[in-house]
GROMACS .gro file of N, CA and C in nm:
model
  471
    1MET      N    1 -12.500  -6.179  -4.304
    1MET     CA    2 -12.562  -6.340  -4.225
    1MET      C    3 -12.456  -6.271  -4.101
    2GLY      N    4 -12.509  -6.351  -3.947
    2GLY     CA    5 -12.453  -6.294  -3.818
    2GLY      C    6 -12.476  -6.179  -3.752
    3LYS      N    7 -12.558  -6.075  -3.848
    3LYS     CA    8 -12.536  -5.964  -3.780
    3LYS      C    9 -12.675  -5.936  -3.675
    4GLY      N   10 -12.789  -6.015  -3.704
    4GLY     CA   11 -12.888  -5.997  -3.652
    4GLY      C   12 -13.027  -5.853  -3.697
    5VAL      N   13 -13.152  -5.874  -3.626
    5VAL     CA   14 -13.226  -5.800  -3.667
    5VAL      C   15 -13.316  -5.731  -3.534
    6PRO      N   16 -13.357  -5.563  -3.572
    6PRO     CA   17 -13.388  -5.567  -3.459
    6PRO      C   18 -13.525  -5.590  -3.451
    7LEU      N   19 -13.539  -5.631  -3.308
    7LEU     CA   20 -13.671  -5.692  -3.302
    7LEU      C   21 -13.813  -5.629  -3.336
    8ARG      N   22 -13.781  -5.471  -3.338
    8ARG     CA   23 -13.861  -5.399  -3.399
    8ARG      C   24 -13.928  -5.456  -3.508
    9ARG      N   25 -13.886  -5.531  -3.598
    9ARG     CA   26 -13.896  -5.556  -3.748
    9ARG      C   27 -13.960  -5.660  -3.741
   10LEU      N   28 -13.973  -5.764  -3.630
   10LEU     CA   29 -14.052  -5.845  -3.682
   10LEU      C   30 -14.160  -5.871  -3.635
   11SER      N   31 -14.233  -5.919  -3.686
   11SER     CA   32 -14.388  -5.898  -3.635
   11SER      C   33 -14.427  -6.016  -3.604
   12ASN      N   34 -14.471  -6.152  -3.644
   12ASN     CA   35 -14.479  -6.302  -3.584
   12ASN      C   36 -14.365  -6.390  -3.516
   13ALA      N   37 -14.257  -6.337  -3.499
   13ALA     CA   38 -14.163  -6.431  -3.457
   13ALA      C   39 -14.148  -6.461  -3.284
   14LYS      N   40 -14.138  -6.551  -3.275
   14LYS     CA   41 -14.122  -6.604  -3.132
   14LYS      C   42 -14.003  -6.569  -3.074
   15LEU      N   43 -13.953  -6.620  -2.926
   15LEU     CA   44 -13.824  -6.523  -2.871
   15LEU      C   45 -13.813  -6.637  -2.772
   16CYS      N   46 -13.678  -6.706  -2.812
   16CYS     CA   47 -13.634  -6.771  -2.653
   16CYS      C   48 -13.465  -6.771  -2.616
   17THR      N   49 -13.450  -6.814  -2.572
   17THR     CA   50 -13.295  -6.760  -2.517
   17THR      C   51 -13.238  -6.956  -2.508
   18VAL      N   52 -13.126  -6.873  -2.581
   18VAL     CA   53 -13.006  -7.026  -2.622
   18VAL      C   54 -12.911  -6.980  -2.563
   19GLU      N   55 -12.827  -7.113  -2.503
   19GLU     CA   56 -12.668  -7.052  -2.430
   19GLU      C   57 -12.573  -7.146  -2.541
   20LEU      N   58 -12.527  -7.062  -2.535
   20LEU     CA   59 -12.383  -7.107  -2.602
   20LEU      C   60 -12.246  -7.068  -2.547
   21ALA      N   61 -12.158  -7.186  -2.517
   21ALA     CA   62 -12.021  -7.181  -2.424
   21ALA      C   63 -12.042  -7.058  -2.333
   22GLY      N   64 -12.168  -7.091  -2.269
   22GLY     CA   65 -12.170  -7.075  -2.133
   22GLY      C   66 -12.238  -6.870  -2.118
   23LYS      N   67 -12.274  -6.872  -2.237
   23LYS     CA   68 -12.341  -6.734  -2.206
   23LYS      C   69 -12.504  -6.729  -2.303
   24SER      N   70 -12.542  -6.693  -2.252
   24SER     CA   71 -12.718  -6.698  -2.295
   24SER      C   72 -12.734  -6.565  -2.397
   25GLU      N   73 -12.812  -6.591  -2.495
   25GLU     CA   74 -12.863  -6.484  -2.597
   25GLU      C   75 -12.986  -6.511  -2.659
   26VAL      N   76 -13.036  -6.407  -2.736
   26VAL     CA   77 -13.182  -6.440  -2.705
   26VAL      C   78 -13.233  -6.437  -2.865
   27TYR      N   79 -13.255  -6.525  -2.941
   27TYR     CA   80 -13.278  -6.562  -3.056
   27TYR      C   81 -13.435  -6.582  -3.076
   28TYR      N   82 -13.496  -6.571  -3.291
   28TYR     CA   83 -13.615  -6.538  -3.259
   28TYR      C   84 -13.627  -6.626  -3.359
   29TYR      N   85 -13.760  -6.704  -3.354
   29TYR     CA   86 -13.802  -6.829  -3.448
   29TYR      C   87 -13.939  -6.802  -3.505
   30ASN      N   88 -13.958  -6.863  -3.609
   30ASN     CA   89 -14.136  -6.874  -3.661
   30ASN      C   90 -14.181  -6.984  -3.637
   31ASP      N   91 -14.211  -7.048  -3.731
   31ASP     CA   92 -14.285  -7.219  -3.696
   31ASP      C   93 -14.247  -7.341  -3.632
   32GLN      N   94 -14.136  -7.333  -3.624
   32GLN     CA   95 -14.046  -7.455  -3.558
   32GLN      C   96 -14.121  -7.454  -3.368
   33THR      N   97 -14.131  -7.604  -3.346
   33THR     CA   98 -14.158  -7.629  -3.213
   33THR      C   99 -14.019  -7.659  -3.132
   34ILE      N  100 -14.024  -7.578  -3.055
   34ILE     CA  101 -13.908  -7.580  -2.964
   34ILE      C  102 -13.914  -7.583  -2.850
   35GLN      N  103 -13.834  -7.696  -2.721
   35GLN     CA  104 -13.863  -7.692  -2.653
   35GLN      C  105 -13.746  -7.668  -2.514
   36LYS      N  106 -13.720  -7.661  -2.401
   36LYS     CA  107 -13.623  -7.626  -2.353
   36LYS      C  108 -13.518  -7.754  -2.350
   37GLY      N  109 -13.429  -7.726  -2.302
   37GLY     CA  110 -13.321  -7.822  -2.322
   37GLY      C  111 -13.306  -7.887  -2.476
   38GLU      N  112 -13.323  -7.849  -2.562
   38GLU     CA  113 -13.324  -7.866  -2.671
   38GLU      C  114 -13.207  -7.807  -2.765
   39LEU      N  115 -13.116  -7.916  -2.816
   39LEU     CA  116 -13.015  -7.879  -2.899
   39LEU      C  117 -13.061  -7.807  -3.031
   40VAL      N  118 -13.018  -7.682  -3.058
   40VAL     CA  119 -13.083  -7.582  -3.205
   40VAL      C  120 -12.949  -7.539  -3.306
   41ILE      N  121 -12.972  -7.542  -3.460
   41ILE     CA  122 -12.884  -7.476  -3.450
   41ILE      C  123 -12.924  -7.293  -3.435
   42VAL      N  124 -12.825  -7.201  -3.468
   42VAL     CA  125 -12.845  -7.082  -3.459
   42VAL      C  126 -12.780  -7.013  -3.557
   43GLU      N  127 -12.811  -6.905  -3.575
   43GLU     CA  128 -12.724  -6.814  -3.699
   43GLU      C  129 -12.597  -6.723  -3.581
   44ALA      N  130 -12.518  -6.703  -3.628
   44ALA     CA  131 -12.377  -6.698  -3.523
   44ALA      C  132 -12.308  -6.603  -3.653
   45ASP      N  133 -12.186  -6.576  -3.627
   45ASP     CA  134 -12.071  -6.491  -3.642
   45ASP      C  135 -12.008  -6.540  -3.775
   46ARG      N  136 -12.121  -6.478  -3.919
   46ARG     CA  137 -12.051  -6.549  -4.015
   46ARG      C  138 -12.099  -6.714  -4.033
   47GLY      N  139 -12.205  -6.767  -3.994
   47GLY     CA  140 -12.236  -6.890  -3.994
   47GLY      C  141 -12.313  -6.931  -3.894
   48GLN      N  142 -12.313  -7.056  -3.870
   48GLN     CA  143 -12.409  -7.089  -3.807
   48GLN      C  144 -12.309  -7.199  -3.656
   49ASP      N  145 -12.402  -7.186  -3.500
   49ASP     CA  146 -12.358  -7.239  -3.393
   49ASP      C  147 -12.457  -7.333  -3.353
   50LEU      N  148 -12.427  -7.420  -3.285
   50LEU     CA  149 -12.481  -7.485  -3.199
   50LEU      C  150 -12.526  -7.507  -3.068
   51GLY      N  151 -12.631  -7.444  -2.985
   51GLY     CA  152 -12.686  -7.421  -2.874
   51GLY      C  153 -12.779  -7.517  -2.809
   52LYS      N  154 -12.798  -7.443  -2.708
   52LYS     CA  155 -12.898  -7.543  -2.596
   52LYS      C  156 -13.008  -7.418  -2.541
   53VAL      N  157 -13.127  -7.454  -2.577
   53VAL     CA  158 -13.236  -7.394  -2.550
   53VAL      C  159 -13.243  -7.390  -2.387
   54VAL      N  160 -13.250  -7.262  -2.330
   54VAL     CA  161 -13.259  -7.277  -2.186
   54VAL      C  162 -13.384  -7.189  -2.106
   55ASP      N  163 -13.437  -7.107  -2.238
   55ASP     CA  164 -13.587  -7.038  -2.183
   55ASP      C  165 -13.689  -7.022  -2.339
   56ILE      N  166 -13.842  -7.058  -2.326
   56ILE     CA  167 -13.885  -7.082  -2.466
   56ILE      C  168 -13.980  -6.903  -2.397
   57ASP      N  169 -14.095  -6.882  -2.486
   57ASP     CA  170 -14.152  -6.803  -2.508
   57ASP      C  171 -14.114  -6.635  -2.433
   58VAL      N  172 -13.970  -6.576  -2.435
   58VAL     CA  173 -13.916  -6.506  -2.361
   58VAL      C  174 -14.019  -6.347  -2.449
   59SER      N  175 -14.079  -6.286  -2.348
   59SER     CA  176 -14.160  -6.182  -2.386
   59SER      C  177 -14.125  -6.049  -2.324
   60ASP      N  178 -14.034  -6.025  -2.218
   60ASP     CA  179 -13.985  -5.931  -2.175
   60ASP      C  180 -13.848  -5.810  -2.239
   61ALA      N  181 -13.850  -5.876  -2.418
   61ALA     CA  182 -13.720  -5.844  -2.423
   61ALA      C  183 -13.794  -5.721  -2.469
   62SER      N  184 -13.671  -5.619  -2.473
   62SER     CA  185 -13.632  -5.443  -2.533
   62SER      C  186 -13.702  -5.453  -2.681
   63ARG      N  187 -13.799  -5.392  -2.739
   63ARG     CA  188 -13.787  -5.385  -2.833
   63ARG      C  189 -13.689  -5.389  -2.973
   64ASP      N  190 -13.602  -5.288  -2.883
   64ASP     CA  191 -13.474  -5.240  -2.963
   64ASP      C  192 -13.359  -5.343  -2.975
   65LEU      N  193 -13.408  -5.488  -2.876
   65LEU     CA  194 -13.296  -5.580  -2.896
   65LEU      C  195 -13.286  -5.602  -3.024
   66VAL      N  196 -13.163  -5.638  -3.060
   66VAL     CA  197 -13.111  -5.716  -3.225
   66VAL      C  198 -13.092  -5.835  -3.170
   67VAL      N  199 -13.137  -5.902  -3.277
   67VAL     CA  200 -13.199  -6.086  -3.233
   67VAL      C  201 -13.138  -6.144  -3.349
   68ARG      N  202 -13.084  -6.277  -3.357
   68ARG     CA  203 -13.043  -6.353  -3.469
   68ARG      C  204 -13.133  -6.506  -3.469
   69ARG      N  205 -13.163  -6.539  -3.549
   69ARG     CA  206 -13.235  -6.639  -3.600
   69ARG      C  207 -13.220  -6.754  -3.531
   70LEU      N  208 -13.280  -6.821  -3.502
   70LEU     CA  209 -13.269  -6.969  -3.469
   70LEU      C  210 -13.350  -7.084  -3.586
   71TYR      N  211 -13.284  -7.171  -3.654
   71TYR     CA  212 -13.290  -7.212  -3.789
   71TYR      C  213 -13.386  -7.331  -3.722
   72ARG      N  214 -13.323  -7.449  -3.675
   72ARG     CA  215 -13.428  -7.558  -3.621
   72ARG      C  216 -13.356  -7.597  -3.550
   73PRO      N  217 -13.402  -7.733  -3.481
   73PRO     CA  218 -13.346  -7.861  -3.421
   73PRO      C  219 -13.264  -7.903  -3.457
   74ALA      N  220 -13.159  -7.907  -3.333
   74ALA     CA  221 -13.028  -8.009  -3.449
   74ALA      C  222 -13.069  -8.126  -3.505
   75THR      N  223 -13.012  -8.178  -3.536
   75THR     CA  224 -12.986  -8.337  -3.604
   75THR      C  225 -12.909  -8.443  -3.520
   76GLU      N  226 -12.986  -8.576  -3.505
   76GLU     CA  227 -12.865  -8.643  -3.430
   76GLU      C  228 -12.751  -8.652  -3.519
   77ALA      N  229 -12.727  -8.636  -3.647
   77ALA     CA  230 -12.612  -8.659  -3.692
   77ALA      C  231 -12.508  -8.504  -3.655
   78GLU      N  232 -12.578  -8.401  -3.610
   78GLU     CA  233 -12.473  -8.279  -3.588
   78GLU      C  234 -12.452  -8.348  -3.467
   79ILE      N  235 -12.528  -8.374  -3.393
   79ILE     CA  236 -12.504  -8.380  -3.227
   79ILE      C  237 -12.405  -8.475  -3.196
   80ALA      N  238 -12.359  -8.603  -3.327
   80ALA     CA  239 -12.276  -8.670  -3.272
   80ALA      C  240 -12.166  -8.624  -3.324
   81THR      N  241 -12.138  -8.478  -3.379
   81THR     CA  242 -12.025  -8.452  -3.418
   81THR      C  243 -11.944  -8.386  -3.281
   82LEU      N  244 -12.061  -8.312  -3.180
   82LEU     CA  245 -11.988  -8.274  -3.039
   82LEU      C  246 -11.836  -8.299  -2.983
   83PRO      N  247 -11.860  -8.442  -2.994
   83PRO     CA  248 -11.671  -8.492  -2.923
   83PRO      C  249 -11.629  -8.462  -2.989
   84ALA      N  250 -11.593  -8.495  -3.091
   84ALA     CA  251 -11.517  -8.443  -3.224
   84ALA      C  252 -11.480  -8.284  -3.223
   85LYS      N  253 -11.567  -8.264  -3.225
   85LYS     CA  254 -11.524  -8.112  -3.193
   85LYS      C  255 -11.477  -8.037  -3.016
   86ALA      N  256 -11.497  -8.104  -2.986
   86ALA     CA  257 -11.443  -8.076  -2.828
   86ALA      C  258 -11.281  -8.115  -2.834
   87HIS      N  259 -11.311  -8.247  -2.901
   87HIS     CA  260 -11.116  -8.326  -2.895
   87HIS      C  261 -11.043  -8.204  -3.013
   88ASP      N  262 -11.087  -8.154  -3.092
   88ASP     CA  263 -11.042  -8.076  -3.159
   88ASP      C  264 -10.983  -7.897  -3.113
   89GLU      N  265 -11.115  -7.852  -3.001
   89GLU     CA  266 -11.029  -7.736  -2.941
   89GLU      C  267 -10.949  -7.764  -2.851
   90ALA      N  268 -10.966  -7.899  -2.777
   90ALA     CA  269 -10.813  -7.949  -2.718
   90ALA      C  270 -10.766  -7.946  -2.771
   91LYS      N  271 -10.704  -8.042  -2.894
   91LYS     CA  272 -10.583  -8.003  -2.981
   91LYS      C  273 -10.554  -7.877  -2.993
   92ALA      N  274 -10.627  -7.785  -3.048
   92ALA     CA  275 -10.578  -7.662  -3.047
   92ALA      C  276 -10.543  -7.601  -2.991
   93LEU      N  277 -10.584  -7.624  -2.836
   93LEU     CA  278 -10.524  -7.508  -2.733
   93LEU      C  279 -10.410  -7.560  -2.699
   94LEU      N  280 -10.385  -7.666  -2.713
   94LEU     CA  281 -10.210  -7.715  -2.696
   94LEU      C  282 -10.182  -7.623  -2.752
   95VAL      N  283 -10.165  -7.650  -2.916
   95VAL     CA  284 -10.129  -7.592  -3.004
   95VAL      C  285 -10.104  -7.459  -3.000
   96CYS      N  286 -10.138  -7.377  -2.966
   96CYS     CA  287 -10.156  -7.237  -2.908
   96CYS      C  288 -10.067  -7.203  -2.786
   97GLN      N  289 -10.077  -7.295  -2.698
   97GLN     CA  290  -9.991  -7.279  -2.606
   97GLN      C  291  -9.861  -7.308  -2.644
   98ALA      N  292  -9.849  -7.408  -2.700
   98ALA     CA  293  -9.711  -7.432  -2.763
   98ALA      C  294  -9.623  -7.308  -2.825
   99LYS      N  295  -9.715  -7.288  -2.919
   99LYS     CA  296  -9.675  -7.145  -2.990
   99LYS      C  297  -9.674  -7.008  -2.938
  100ILE      N  298  -9.699  -6.988  -2.845
  100ILE     CA  299  -9.730  -6.844  -2.727
  100ILE      C  300  -9.555  -6.908  -2.633
  101LYS      N  301  -9.543  -7.046  -2.596
  101LYS     CA  302  -9.415  -7.059  -2.555
  101LYS      C  303  -9.304  -7.022  -2.628
  102GLU      N  304  -9.305  -7.093  -2.782
  102GLU     CA  305  -9.205  -7.071  -2.861
  102GLU      C  306  -9.208  -6.948  -2.857
  103LYS      N  307  -9.270  -6.835  -2.884
  103LYS     CA  308  -9.302  -6.693  -2.894
  103LYS      C  309  -9.252  -6.625  -2.786
  104GLY      N  310  -9.266  -6.651  -2.659
  104GLY     CA  311  -9.205  -6.564  -2.564
  104GLY      C  312  -9.326  -6.485  -2.514
  105LEU      N  313  -9.436  -6.515  -2.596
  105LEU     CA  314  -9.533  -6.400  -2.550
  105LEU      C  315  -9.612  -6.409  -2.384
  106PRO      N  316  -9.609  -6.288  -2.333
  106PRO     CA  317  -9.667  -6.305  -2.164
  106PRO      C  318  -9.806  -6.263  -2.150
  107MET      N  319  -9.850  -6.432  -2.207
  107MET     CA  320 -10.007  -6.457  -2.171
  107MET      C  321 -10.010  -6.585  -2.189
  108GLN      N  322 -10.179  -6.631  -2.139
  108GLN     CA  323 -10.182  -6.843  -2.103
  108GLN      C  324 -10.330  -6.815  -2.156
  109VAL      N  325 -10.322  -6.869  -2.245
  109VAL     CA  326 -10.458  -6.923  -2.351
  109VAL      C  327 -10.526  -7.037  -2.246
  110VAL      N  328 -10.637  -7.004  -2.192
  110VAL     CA  329 -10.720  -7.078  -2.102
  110VAL      C  330 -10.788  -7.180  -2.203
  111SER      N  331 -10.859  -7.130  -2.292
  111SER     CA  332 -11.000  -7.246  -2.337
  111SER      C  333 -10.961  -7.210  -2.526
  112ALA      N  334 -10.982  -7.281  -2.573
  112ALA     CA  335 -11.022  -7.277  -2.770
  112ALA      C  336 -11.145  -7.329  -2.722
  113GLU      N  337 -11.213  -7.279  -2.844
  113GLU     CA  338 -11.391  -7.288  -2.860
  113GLU      C  339 -11.370  -7.264  -3.023
  114TYR      N  340 -11.391  -7.408  -3.124
  114TYR     CA  341 -11.473  -7.370  -3.233
  114TYR      C  342 -11.637  -7.306  -3.255
  115GLN      N  343 -11.646  -7.256  -3.358
  115GLN     CA  344 -11.782  -7.219  -3.373
  115GLN      C  345 -11.831  -7.368  -3.468
  116TRP      N  346 -11.959  -7.390  -3.422
  116TRP     CA  347 -11.989  -7.554  -3.463
  116TRP      C  348 -11.975  -7.598  -3.593
  117ASP      N  349 -11.995  -7.447  -3.728
  117ASP     CA  350 -11.960  -7.476  -3.815
  117ASP      C  351 -11.779  -7.445  -3.849
  118ARG      N  352 -11.771  -7.461  -3.761
  118ARG     CA  353 -11.572  -7.456  -3.813
  118ARG      C  354 -11.560  -7.335  -3.829
  119ARG      N  355 -11.632  -7.226  -3.882
  119ARG     CA  356 -11.572  -7.113  -3.947
  119ARG      C  357 -11.510  -7.018  -3.904
  120LYS      N  358 -11.495  -7.023  -3.702
  120LYS     CA  359 -11.441  -6.927  -3.611
  120LYS      C  360 -11.379  -7.017  -3.525
  121LEU      N  361 -11.262  -6.978  -3.452
  121LEU     CA  362 -11.214  -7.066  -3.358
  121LEU      C  363 -11.153  -6.953  -3.291
  122THR      N  364 -11.220  -6.925  -3.154
  122THR     CA  365 -11.157  -6.821  -3.059
  122THR      C  366 -11.111  -6.885  -2.953
  123PHE      N  367 -10.993  -6.801  -2.882
  123PHE     CA  368 -10.888  -6.824  -2.820
  123PHE      C  369 -10.934  -6.730  -2.705
  124HIS      N  370 -10.946  -6.816  -2.531
  124HIS     CA  371 -11.012  -6.685  -2.447
  124HIS      C  372 -10.837  -6.733  -2.366
  125PHE      N  373 -10.805  -6.590  -2.365
  125PHE     CA  374 -10.670  -6.600  -2.308
  125PHE      C  375 -10.649  -6.497  -2.169
  126VAL      N  376 -10.601  -6.483  -2.079
  126VAL     CA  377 -10.542  -6.371  -1.989
  126VAL      C  378 -10.403  -6.349  -1.995
  127ALA      N  379 -10.376  -6.193  -1.978
  127ALA     CA  380 -10.218  -6.152  -2.006
  127ALA      C  381 -10.277  -6.063  -1.849
  128GLU      N  382 -10.150  -5.960  -1.791
  128GLU     CA  383 -10.137  -5.868  -1.740
  128GLU      C  384 -10.116  -5.783  -1.799
  129GLU      N  385 -10.079  -5.743  -1.909
  129GLU     CA  386 -10.087  -5.633  -2.012
  129GLU      C  387 -10.150  -5.660  -2.114
  130ARG      N  388 -10.063  -5.568  -2.216
  130ARG     CA  389 -10.131  -5.575  -2.350
  130ARG      C  390 -10.044  -5.651  -2.438
  131VAL      N  391 -10.071  -5.753  -2.503
  131VAL     CA  392 -10.029  -5.825  -2.580
  131VAL      C  393  -9.984  -5.815  -2.773
  132ASP      N  394  -9.908  -5.841  -2.797
  132ASP     CA  395  -9.893  -5.801  -2.929
  132ASP      C  396  -9.920  -5.896  -2.977
  133PHE      N  397 -10.031  -5.987  -3.029
  133PHE     CA  398 -10.080  -6.143  -3.047
  133PHE      C  399 -10.065  -6.133  -3.210
  134ARG      N  400 -10.029  -6.045  -3.286
  134ARG     CA  401 -10.103  -6.060  -3.419
  134ARG      C  402 -10.031  -6.190  -3.519
  135GLU      N  403  -9.887  -6.177  -3.461
  135GLU     CA  404  -9.810  -6.309  -3.572
  135GLU      C  405  -9.889  -6.419  -3.517
  136LEU      N  406  -9.901  -6.453  -3.372
  136LEU     CA  407  -9.922  -6.567  -3.324
  136LEU      C  408 -10.085  -6.591  -3.417
  137VAL      N  409 -10.153  -6.487  -3.425
  137VAL     CA  410 -10.292  -6.500  -3.513
  137VAL      C  411 -10.252  -6.585  -3.637
  138ARG      N  412 -10.156  -6.494  -3.705
  138ARG     CA  413 -10.140  -6.496  -3.823
  138ARG      C  414 -10.077  -6.711  -3.850
  139ASP      N  415  -9.997  -6.724  -3.755
  139ASP     CA  416  -9.936  -6.872  -3.742
  139ASP      C  417 -10.048  -6.952  -3.736
  140MET      N  418 -10.137  -6.953  -3.653
  140MET     CA  419 -10.254  -7.006  -3.640
  140MET      C  420 -10.352  -7.002  -3.723
  141PHE      N  421 -10.395  -6.876  -3.830
  141PHE     CA  422 -10.471  -6.902  -3.932
  141PHE      C  423 -10.400  -6.999  -4.038
  142LYS      N  424 -10.237  -6.993  -4.090
  142LYS     CA  425 -10.221  -7.086  -4.139
  142LYS      C  426 -10.195  -7.231  -4.136
  143LEU      N  427 -10.259  -7.296  -3.991
  143LEU     CA  428 -10.225  -7.425  -3.943
  143LEU      C  429 -10.381  -7.451  -3.951
  144TYR      N  430 -10.489  -7.364  -3.955
  144TYR     CA  431 -10.663  -7.373  -3.877
  144TYR      C  432 -10.742  -7.370  -3.989
  145LYS      N  433 -10.654  -7.258  -4.115
  145LYS     CA  434 -10.751  -7.180  -4.223
  145LYS      C  435 -10.866  -7.136  -4.223
  146THR      N  436 -10.930  -7.083  -4.098
  146THR     CA  437 -11.016  -7.031  -4.065
  146THR      C  438 -11.045  -6.900  -4.005
  147ARG      N  439 -11.115  -6.843  -3.935
  147ARG     CA  440 -11.137  -6.713  -3.880
  147ARG      C  441 -11.043  -6.763  -3.738
  148ILE      N  442 -10.976  -6.656  -3.692
  148ILE     CA  443 -10.878  -6.682  -3.555
  148ILE      C  444 -10.935  -6.584  -3.495
  149TRP      N  445 -10.990  -6.583  -3.363
  149TRP     CA  446 -11.078  -6.451  -3.269
  149TRP      C  447 -10.990  -6.511  -3.133
  150MET      N  448 -10.870  -6.417  -3.101
  150MET     CA  449 -10.841  -6.417  -2.920
  150MET      C  450 -10.980  -6.303  -2.841
  151CYS      N  451 -10.985  -6.373  -2.775
  151CYS     CA  452 -11.072  -6.308  -2.688
  151CYS      C  453 -11.000  -6.297  -2.527
  152ALA      N  454 -10.996  -6.209  -2.460
  152ALA     CA  455 -10.969  -6.170  -2.338
  152ALA      C  456 -11.054  -6.227  -2.244
  153ALA      N  457 -11.024  -6.320  -2.147
  153ALA     CA  458 -11.112  -6.411  -2.025
  153ALA      C  459 -11.096  -6.302  -1.903
  154GLN      N  460 -11.200  -6.314  -1.812
  154GLN     CA  461 -11.156  -6.270  -1.702
  154GLN      C  462 -11.097  -6.360  -1.615
  155ARG      N  463 -10.972  -6.285  -1.529
  155ARG     CA  464 -10.918  -6.367  -1.447
  155ARG      C  465 -10.958  -6.364  -1.354
  156PRO      N  466 -10.982  -6.498  -1.311
  156PRO     CA  467 -11.035  -6.546  -1.132
  156PRO      C  468 -10.992  -6.493  -1.049
  157ARG      N  469 -11.104  -6.429  -0.960
  157ARG     CA  470 -11.037  -6.353  -0.852
  157ARG      C  471 -11.021  -6.426  -0.711
   0.00000   0.00000   0.00000
């Protein structure tokens, strides 16, 4: 789950572009009717995520492209969980920032993002130099009981 399939191995699949957390990726789907602007459930890293369709009927994709599956349109109940997810992300960001300060790590965490199914929590950070944050990741895992991912963010110029 989550690794995708080479496009050349899919015969009747349609392609669309879905935006997740500010980045766009191509996904495949079969029989669903998908509309631009619609929120959808897609295959993600070891689980599922919720994104927004930004382009349908993508036809210029390379046959070597590895694509993940678009499962279905999101339900109203799934969409209703987004405010709680945003609240939990803000809370996790504050907790992580406090842990960094407590440990004296030379880095700044700028955002936190849960995968929609809560199987992964990603912290985006900036640092001037390499930081050993293994202990921080262990502490965050103990608190949140989910996969913790640290991602270096581009420093604004």
